[in-house]
Amino acid sequence: MLFRRFSSLFVFALIVGGWGVLGGSVVAKDSEPIEIKAVAGLRYDPPRFVVKPGAKVRLEVENTDDMAHNFVIVAPGGRMEVVNASMTMPITPEQTFIPKSDKILFHTPVMIPGKAAVLEFTAPKEEGVYPYVCTYPGHGMVMFGAMYVTKQKEKELPGIGDDENLPDLIREQAKNPIFHAYPVDVPHWYRIFMRDSGPASIAVQLPDGQNYCWDAGACRLRYVWRGGFVDPMAHWSTNGDALAEVKGRIYYRSAPYFPLRFGDEKKVPHEIHFRGYNIVEGLPEFHYQVDGADVHELIKAAHHGGFEETFKISGTKANVFFVTDPNGGATVASEAGKFTDGVLKLPAAKAKEFTVSFTEIVNKEPVGYWSMDDVLNVKKPLPVPGVKNRALVFDGKKAQHDTGLKTETLGADTTFCVWMQLSNPPAPDQVGIGAAEGDGEFALGANLAGIGGYGVRVKNANQDAKIIAAVPTEADGNWHHLAATLSPKGLRFYFDGKPAGSGAPASLPPGAEFYLGSNGSTHFTAATLDEARIYARVLDAKEIAAIYENERPKGPVGGPPPKAPAGGHAKPAAADQPKPAPVEPAKPAPAAPAKPAPAAHPKSTPKPAK
């Protein structure tokens, strides 16, 4: 049974979190305003309302959530076009995320938490279903509702559980108000918010300790981990709008592009549509369409300890390419053909069904990775552009993030990397990644130990090893990539991808936990941080140079870093809010999953929006 394996944490949170059940429809009455609230869990309450054609409408929209939202009414069938357009807009503090589109009829500005807006307009004369949606990046895939313009009565509309114009969550809640929170068998899966993935994520637990995150919005695998599954408690405790946390070790991250290509390995598909999934061998087999081709994808645990992706492709006569990152955290192979520089080429006939096997490369991926793309600073300015997608502003006073990693979990060989853009360059002891316990300390940052410039410091009871970069001679407000490696052979520091000094080996402070933005108790950084990583191995100079070259800004990025307000807390913990997935080439528009046809409704009922 689908619902035995598909545990809807969203819906369970509705019950245990005391949300209550959303009402059905609101029917506008003459001269009375309609109240709409943006509420926790990326939802509007009510999920739909009814107005008569040509009626005068007054909407009072209030944001009761703790993240920013807007409210946009679009023409029938125009929701995803507008959502996709908003995803490509630059991120600025003044951005309202209202793209230029003739599909947009009425809209509010972005409302920060606690704010409200009034929208007054004359309803269209043409009957139909007019979607309303939040176009804040990533929200529109799940946060939308329906304005029914009709002469019909509310009771003649489709039931909430059968209304194809409403989000899956709302329909599922209406049909199945209670779900079992913890499945008793494996495999099972949750549709839930996950880090470094889109809001339409599905976390799947496979046998043999293998787990993966699949993004139904982008129609592709995001990452795979071994060990424990996910901890959903933050998701529950914040009424479904927080992120679940991976409880194992991520060993494979897919490359930041769609892997399937047709006819040309360099041609990224532009038309990608999610079509739902079936249950095959007790597992979800995802169904989507790519530039007209029909694709089914099934992911299973492999006997060798990794995983396998099986693709069934029809509807194309062109060669099929499967493109991976040859430097990723797993070796890839297929009985269907040979990979060359990470690319598998198959004729259409052979691509009708083929399997790609992935075997973990131990310690290839970092044990800790923070893209800074998953946090929305609801009490501070909008997220700022970073060297790669988004970045976080740390205030130099209290803002920090505890990584959960301790020094003893890393071993003797370690590597630390972080991008920094200082907002207060002269301030002393600004730590991007740090740890401290007793007299011991590790610090990667700027102006350490009273010496101006960027560098690394490892201090313990017996020694104090520090390296400060010679160029630039003083810390500045530009983006810079800092990296440090530590091993029994010595300490090395890299500045903007190049070796910048070496020193004697030094041991990390025992029992210390690593933090971003400080050493855990002092030495806070006033800076914007991006793309932080901690490895349980020593990266060589070529690998560090490759990270820098891959991520370095190719042009101006965002101007001077904004200053976070005093006392702000930029901690990207599980209880913080999810953010849109990183922008990818040709961001696909997810379509509604395949479902049985809804029950027949009166002929005069407006047609569902597409």
mmCIF file with all atom_site columns, C-alpha atoms in Angstrom, residues 415-508:
data_model
loop_
_atom_site.group_PDB
_atom_site.id
_atom_site.type_symbol
_atom_site.label_atom_id
_atom_site.label_alt_id
_atom_site.label_comp_id
_atom_site.label_asym_id
_atom_site.label_entity_id
_atom_site.label_seq_id
_atom_site.pdbx_PDB_ins_code
_atom_site.Cartn_x
_atom_site.Cartn_y
_atom_site.Cartn_z
_atom_site.occupancy
_atom_site.B_iso_or_equiv
_atom_site.pdbx_formal_charge
_atom_site.auth_seq_id
_atom_site.auth_comp_id
_atom_site.auth_asym_id
_atom_site.auth_atom_id
_atom_site.pdbx_PDB_model_num
ATOM 1  C CA . THR A 1 415 ? 41.106 19.521 5.427  1.00 0.00 ? 415 THR A CA 1
ATOM 2  C CA . PHE A 1 416 ? 39.064 22.665 6.075  1.00 0.00 ? 416 PHE A CA 1
ATOM 3  C CA . CYS A 1 417 ? 37.709 24.996 3.366  1.00 0.00 ? 417 CYS A CA 1
ATOM 4  C CA . VAL A 1 418 ? 35.529 28.107 3.485  1.00 0.00 ? 418 VAL A CA 1
ATOM 5  C CA . TRP A 1 419 ? 34.777 31.220 1.449  1.00 0.00 ? 419 TRP A CA 1
ATOM 6  C CA . MET A 1 420 ? 34.847 34.478 3.424  1.00 0.00 ? 420 MET A CA 1
ATOM 7  C CA . GLN A 1 421 ? 33.916 38.072 2.638  1.00 0.00 ? 421 GLN A CA 1
ATOM 8  C CA . LEU A 1 422 ? 34.661 40.256 5.637  1.00 0.00 ? 422 LEU A CA 1
ATOM 9  C CA . SER A 1 423 ? 32.220 43.045 6.513  1.00 0.00 ? 423 SER A CA 1
ATOM 10 C CA . ASN A 1 424 ? 34.603 44.365 9.188  1.00 0.00 ? 424 ASN A CA 1
ATOM 11 C CA . PRO A 1 425 ? 38.118 43.662 7.826  1.00 0.00 ? 425 PRO A CA 1
ATOM 12 C CA . PRO A 1 426 ? 40.131 45.214 10.704 1.00 0.00 ? 426 PRO A CA 1
ATOM 13 C CA . ALA A 1 427 ? 38.382 43.262 13.470 1.00 0.00 ? 427 ALA A CA 1
ATOM 14 C CA . PRO A 1 428 ? 40.753 40.824 15.230 1.00 0.00 ? 428 PRO A CA 1
ATOM 15 C CA . ASP A 1 429 ? 40.393 37.048 15.441 1.00 0.00 ? 429 ASP A CA 1
ATOM 16 C CA . GLN A 1 430 ? 37.671 36.486 12.873 1.00 0.00 ? 430 GLN A CA 1
ATOM 17 C CA . VAL A 1 431 ? 37.125 32.740 12.641 1.00 0.00 ? 431 VAL A CA 1
ATOM 18 C CA . GLY A 1 432 ? 35.349 31.140 9.685  1.00 0.00 ? 432 GLY A CA 1
ATOM 19 C CA . ILE A 1 433 ? 35.806 27.560 10.928 1.00 0.00 ? 433 ILE A CA 1
ATOM 20 C CA . GLY A 1 434 ? 36.987 26.967 14.456 1.00 0.00 ? 434 GLY A CA 1
ATOM 21 C CA . ALA A 1 435 ? 37.103 24.736 17.516 1.00 0.00 ? 435 ALA A CA 1
ATOM 22 C CA . ALA A 1 436 ? 38.307 25.346 21.062 1.00 0.00 ? 436 ALA A CA 1
ATOM 23 C CA . GLU A 1 437 ? 38.626 23.293 24.231 1.00 0.00 ? 437 GLU A CA 1
ATOM 24 C CA . GLY A 1 438 ? 40.713 24.268 27.249 1.00 0.00 ? 438 GLY A CA 1
ATOM 25 C CA . ASP A 1 439 ? 44.011 25.710 26.037 1.00 0.00 ? 439 ASP A CA 1
ATOM 26 C CA . GLY A 1 440 ? 43.599 24.173 22.589 1.00 0.00 ? 440 GLY A CA 1
ATOM 27 C CA . GLU A 1 441 ? 42.208 25.917 19.544 1.00 0.00 ? 441 GLU A CA 1
ATOM 28 C CA . PHE A 1 442 ? 41.820 25.555 15.788 1.00 0.00 ? 442 PHE A CA 1
ATOM 29 C CA . ALA A 1 443 ? 41.006 28.640 13.732 1.00 0.00 ? 443 ALA A CA 1
ATOM 30 C CA . LEU A 1 444 ? 40.737 29.292 9.987  1.00 0.00 ? 444 LEU A CA 1
ATOM 31 C CA . GLY A 1 445 ? 40.020 32.923 9.269  1.00 0.00 ? 445 GLY A CA 1
ATOM 32 C CA . ALA A 1 446 ? 41.478 36.438 9.390  1.00 0.00 ? 446 ALA A CA 1
ATOM 33 C CA . ASN A 1 447 ? 43.627 38.560 11.729 1.00 0.00 ? 447 ASN A CA 1
ATOM 34 C CA . LEU A 1 448 ? 44.432 35.630 13.982 1.00 0.00 ? 448 LEU A CA 1
ATOM 35 C CA . ALA A 1 449 ? 46.618 35.983 17.083 1.00 0.00 ? 449 ALA A CA 1
ATOM 36 C CA . GLY A 1 450 ? 47.161 39.696 16.501 1.00 0.00 ? 450 GLY A CA 1
ATOM 37 C CA . ILE A 1 451 ? 48.586 39.301 12.978 1.00 0.00 ? 451 ILE A CA 1
ATOM 38 C CA . GLY A 1 452 ? 46.768 41.005 10.094 1.00 0.00 ? 452 GLY A CA 1
ATOM 39 C CA . GLY A 1 453 ? 45.781 38.936 7.055  1.00 0.00 ? 453 GLY A CA 1
ATOM 40 C CA . TYR A 1 454 ? 44.197 35.582 6.362  1.00 0.00 ? 454 TYR A CA 1
ATOM 41 C CA . GLY A 1 455 ? 45.496 32.374 7.826  1.00 0.00 ? 455 GLY A CA 1
ATOM 42 C CA . VAL A 1 456 ? 45.183 29.316 10.025 1.00 0.00 ? 456 VAL A CA 1
ATOM 43 C CA . ARG A 1 457 ? 46.146 28.665 13.633 1.00 0.00 ? 457 ARG A CA 1
ATOM 44 C CA . VAL A 1 458 ? 46.441 25.413 15.596 1.00 0.00 ? 458 VAL A CA 1
ATOM 45 C CA . LYS A 1 459 ? 47.192 25.826 19.270 1.00 0.00 ? 459 LYS A CA 1
ATOM 46 C CA . ASN A 1 460 ? 47.623 23.287 22.040 1.00 0.00 ? 460 ASN A CA 1
ATOM 47 C CA . ALA A 1 461 ? 49.439 23.022 25.358 1.00 0.00 ? 461 ALA A CA 1
ATOM 48 C CA . ASN A 1 462 ? 52.772 22.330 23.658 1.00 0.00 ? 462 ASN A CA 1
ATOM 49 C CA . GLN A 1 463 ? 52.812 24.568 20.621 1.00 0.00 ? 463 GLN A CA 1
ATOM 50 C CA . ASP A 1 464 ? 51.136 27.384 18.717 1.00 0.00 ? 464 ASP A CA 1
ATOM 51 C CA . ALA A 1 465 ? 51.386 26.883 14.967 1.00 0.00 ? 465 ALA A CA 1
ATOM 52 C CA . LYS A 1 466 ? 50.065 29.669 12.757 1.00 0.00 ? 466 LYS A CA 1
ATOM 53 C CA . ILE A 1 467 ? 50.369 30.621 9.108  1.00 0.00 ? 467 ILE A CA 1
ATOM 54 C CA . ILE A 1 468 ? 49.321 34.018 7.748  1.00 0.00 ? 468 ILE A CA 1
ATOM 55 C CA . ALA A 1 469 ? 49.006 34.625 3.999  1.00 0.00 ? 469 ALA A CA 1
ATOM 56 C CA . ALA A 1 470 ? 51.450 37.114 2.532  1.00 0.00 ? 470 ALA A CA 1
ATOM 57 C CA . VAL A 1 471 ? 48.977 38.315 -0.141 1.00 0.00 ? 471 VAL A CA 1
ATOM 58 C CA . PRO A 1 472 ? 47.024 40.372 0.573  1.00 0.00 ? 472 PRO A CA 1
ATOM 59 C CA . THR A 1 473 ? 49.069 41.813 3.394  1.00 0.00 ? 473 THR A CA 1
ATOM 60 C CA . GLU A 1 474 ? 45.898 42.970 5.145  1.00 0.00 ? 474 GLU A CA 1
ATOM 61 C CA . ALA A 1 475 ? 42.445 41.492 5.369  1.00 0.00 ? 475 ALA A CA 1
ATOM 62 C CA . ASP A 1 476 ? 39.971 43.153 3.012  1.00 0.00 ? 476 ASP A CA 1
ATOM 63 C CA . GLY A 1 477 ? 36.295 43.002 2.093  1.00 0.00 ? 477 GLY A CA 1
ATOM 64 C CA . ASN A 1 478 ? 36.647 40.826 -1.018 1.00 0.00 ? 478 ASN A CA 1
ATOM 65 C CA . TRP A 1 479 ? 35.639 37.186 -1.372 1.00 0.00 ? 479 TRP A CA 1
ATOM 66 C CA . HIS A 1 480 ? 38.535 34.835 -0.601 1.00 0.00 ? 480 HIS A CA 1
ATOM 67 C CA . HIS A 1 481 ? 38.816 31.083 -0.403 1.00 0.00 ? 481 HIS A CA 1
ATOM 68 C CA . LEU A 1 482 ? 40.670 29.774 2.646  1.00 0.00 ? 482 LEU A CA 1
ATOM 69 C CA . ALA A 1 483 ? 41.808 26.181 3.030  1.00 0.00 ? 483 ALA A CA 1
ATOM 70 C CA . ALA A 1 484 ? 44.002 24.373 5.539  1.00 0.00 ? 484 ALA A CA 1
ATOM 71 C CA . THR A 1 485 ? 45.260 20.804 5.681  1.00 0.00 ? 485 THR A CA 1
ATOM 72 C CA . LEU A 1 486 ? 46.573 19.117 8.802  1.00 0.00 ? 486 LEU A CA 1
ATOM 73 C CA . SER A 1 487 ? 48.427 15.817 9.018  1.00 0.00 ? 487 SER A CA 1
ATOM 74 C CA . PRO A 1 488 ? 51.412 14.259 10.799 1.00 0.00 ? 488 PRO A CA 1
ATOM 75 C CA . LYS A 1 489 ? 53.483 15.668 7.935  1.00 0.00 ? 489 LYS A CA 1
ATOM 76 C CA . GLY A 1 490 ? 52.615 19.249 8.785  1.00 0.00 ? 490 GLY A CA 1
ATOM 77 C CA . LEU A 1 491 ? 50.192 22.131 8.531  1.00 0.00 ? 491 LEU A CA 1
ATOM 78 C CA . ARG A 1 492 ? 49.509 23.822 5.173  1.00 0.00 ? 492 ARG A CA 1
ATOM 79 C CA . PHE A 1 493 ? 47.495 26.892 4.272  1.00 0.00 ? 493 PHE A CA 1
ATOM 80 C CA . TYR A 1 494 ? 46.001 27.757 0.861  1.00 0.00 ? 494 TYR A CA 1
ATOM 81 C CA . PHE A 1 495 ? 44.769 31.182 -0.172 1.00 0.00 ? 495 PHE A CA 1
ATOM 82 C CA . ASP A 1 496 ? 42.513 31.542 -3.226 1.00 0.00 ? 496 ASP A CA 1
ATOM 83 C CA . GLY A 1 497 ? 43.460 28.089 -4.435 1.00 0.00 ? 497 GLY A CA 1
ATOM 84 C CA . LYS A 1 498 ? 47.242 28.501 -4.117 1.00 0.00 ? 498 LYS A CA 1
ATOM 85 C CA . PRO A 1 499 ? 49.704 27.318 -1.447 1.00 0.00 ? 499 PRO A CA 1
ATOM 86 C CA . ALA A 1 500 ? 50.373 30.199 0.958  1.00 0.00 ? 500 ALA A CA 1
ATOM 87 C CA . GLY A 1 501 ? 52.519 28.662 3.667  1.00 0.00 ? 501 GLY A CA 1
ATOM 88 C CA . SER A 1 502 ? 53.367 25.540 5.629  1.00 0.00 ? 502 SER A CA 1
ATOM 89 C CA . GLY A 1 503 ? 54.323 24.711 9.179  1.00 0.00 ? 503 GLY A CA 1
ATOM 90 C CA . ALA A 1 504 ? 55.104 21.971 11.651 1.00 0.00 ? 504 ALA A CA 1
ATOM 91 C CA . PRO A 1 505 ? 52.411 19.397 12.476 1.00 0.00 ? 505 PRO A CA 1
ATOM 92 C CA . ALA A 1 506 ? 50.120 20.243 15.378 1.00 0.00 ? 506 ALA A CA 1
ATOM 93 C CA . SER A 1 507 ? 47.305 18.301 16.977 1.00 0.00 ? 507 SER A CA 1
ATOM 94 C CA . LEU A 1 508 ? 43.713 19.481 17.131 1.00 0.00 ? 508 LEU A CA 1
#
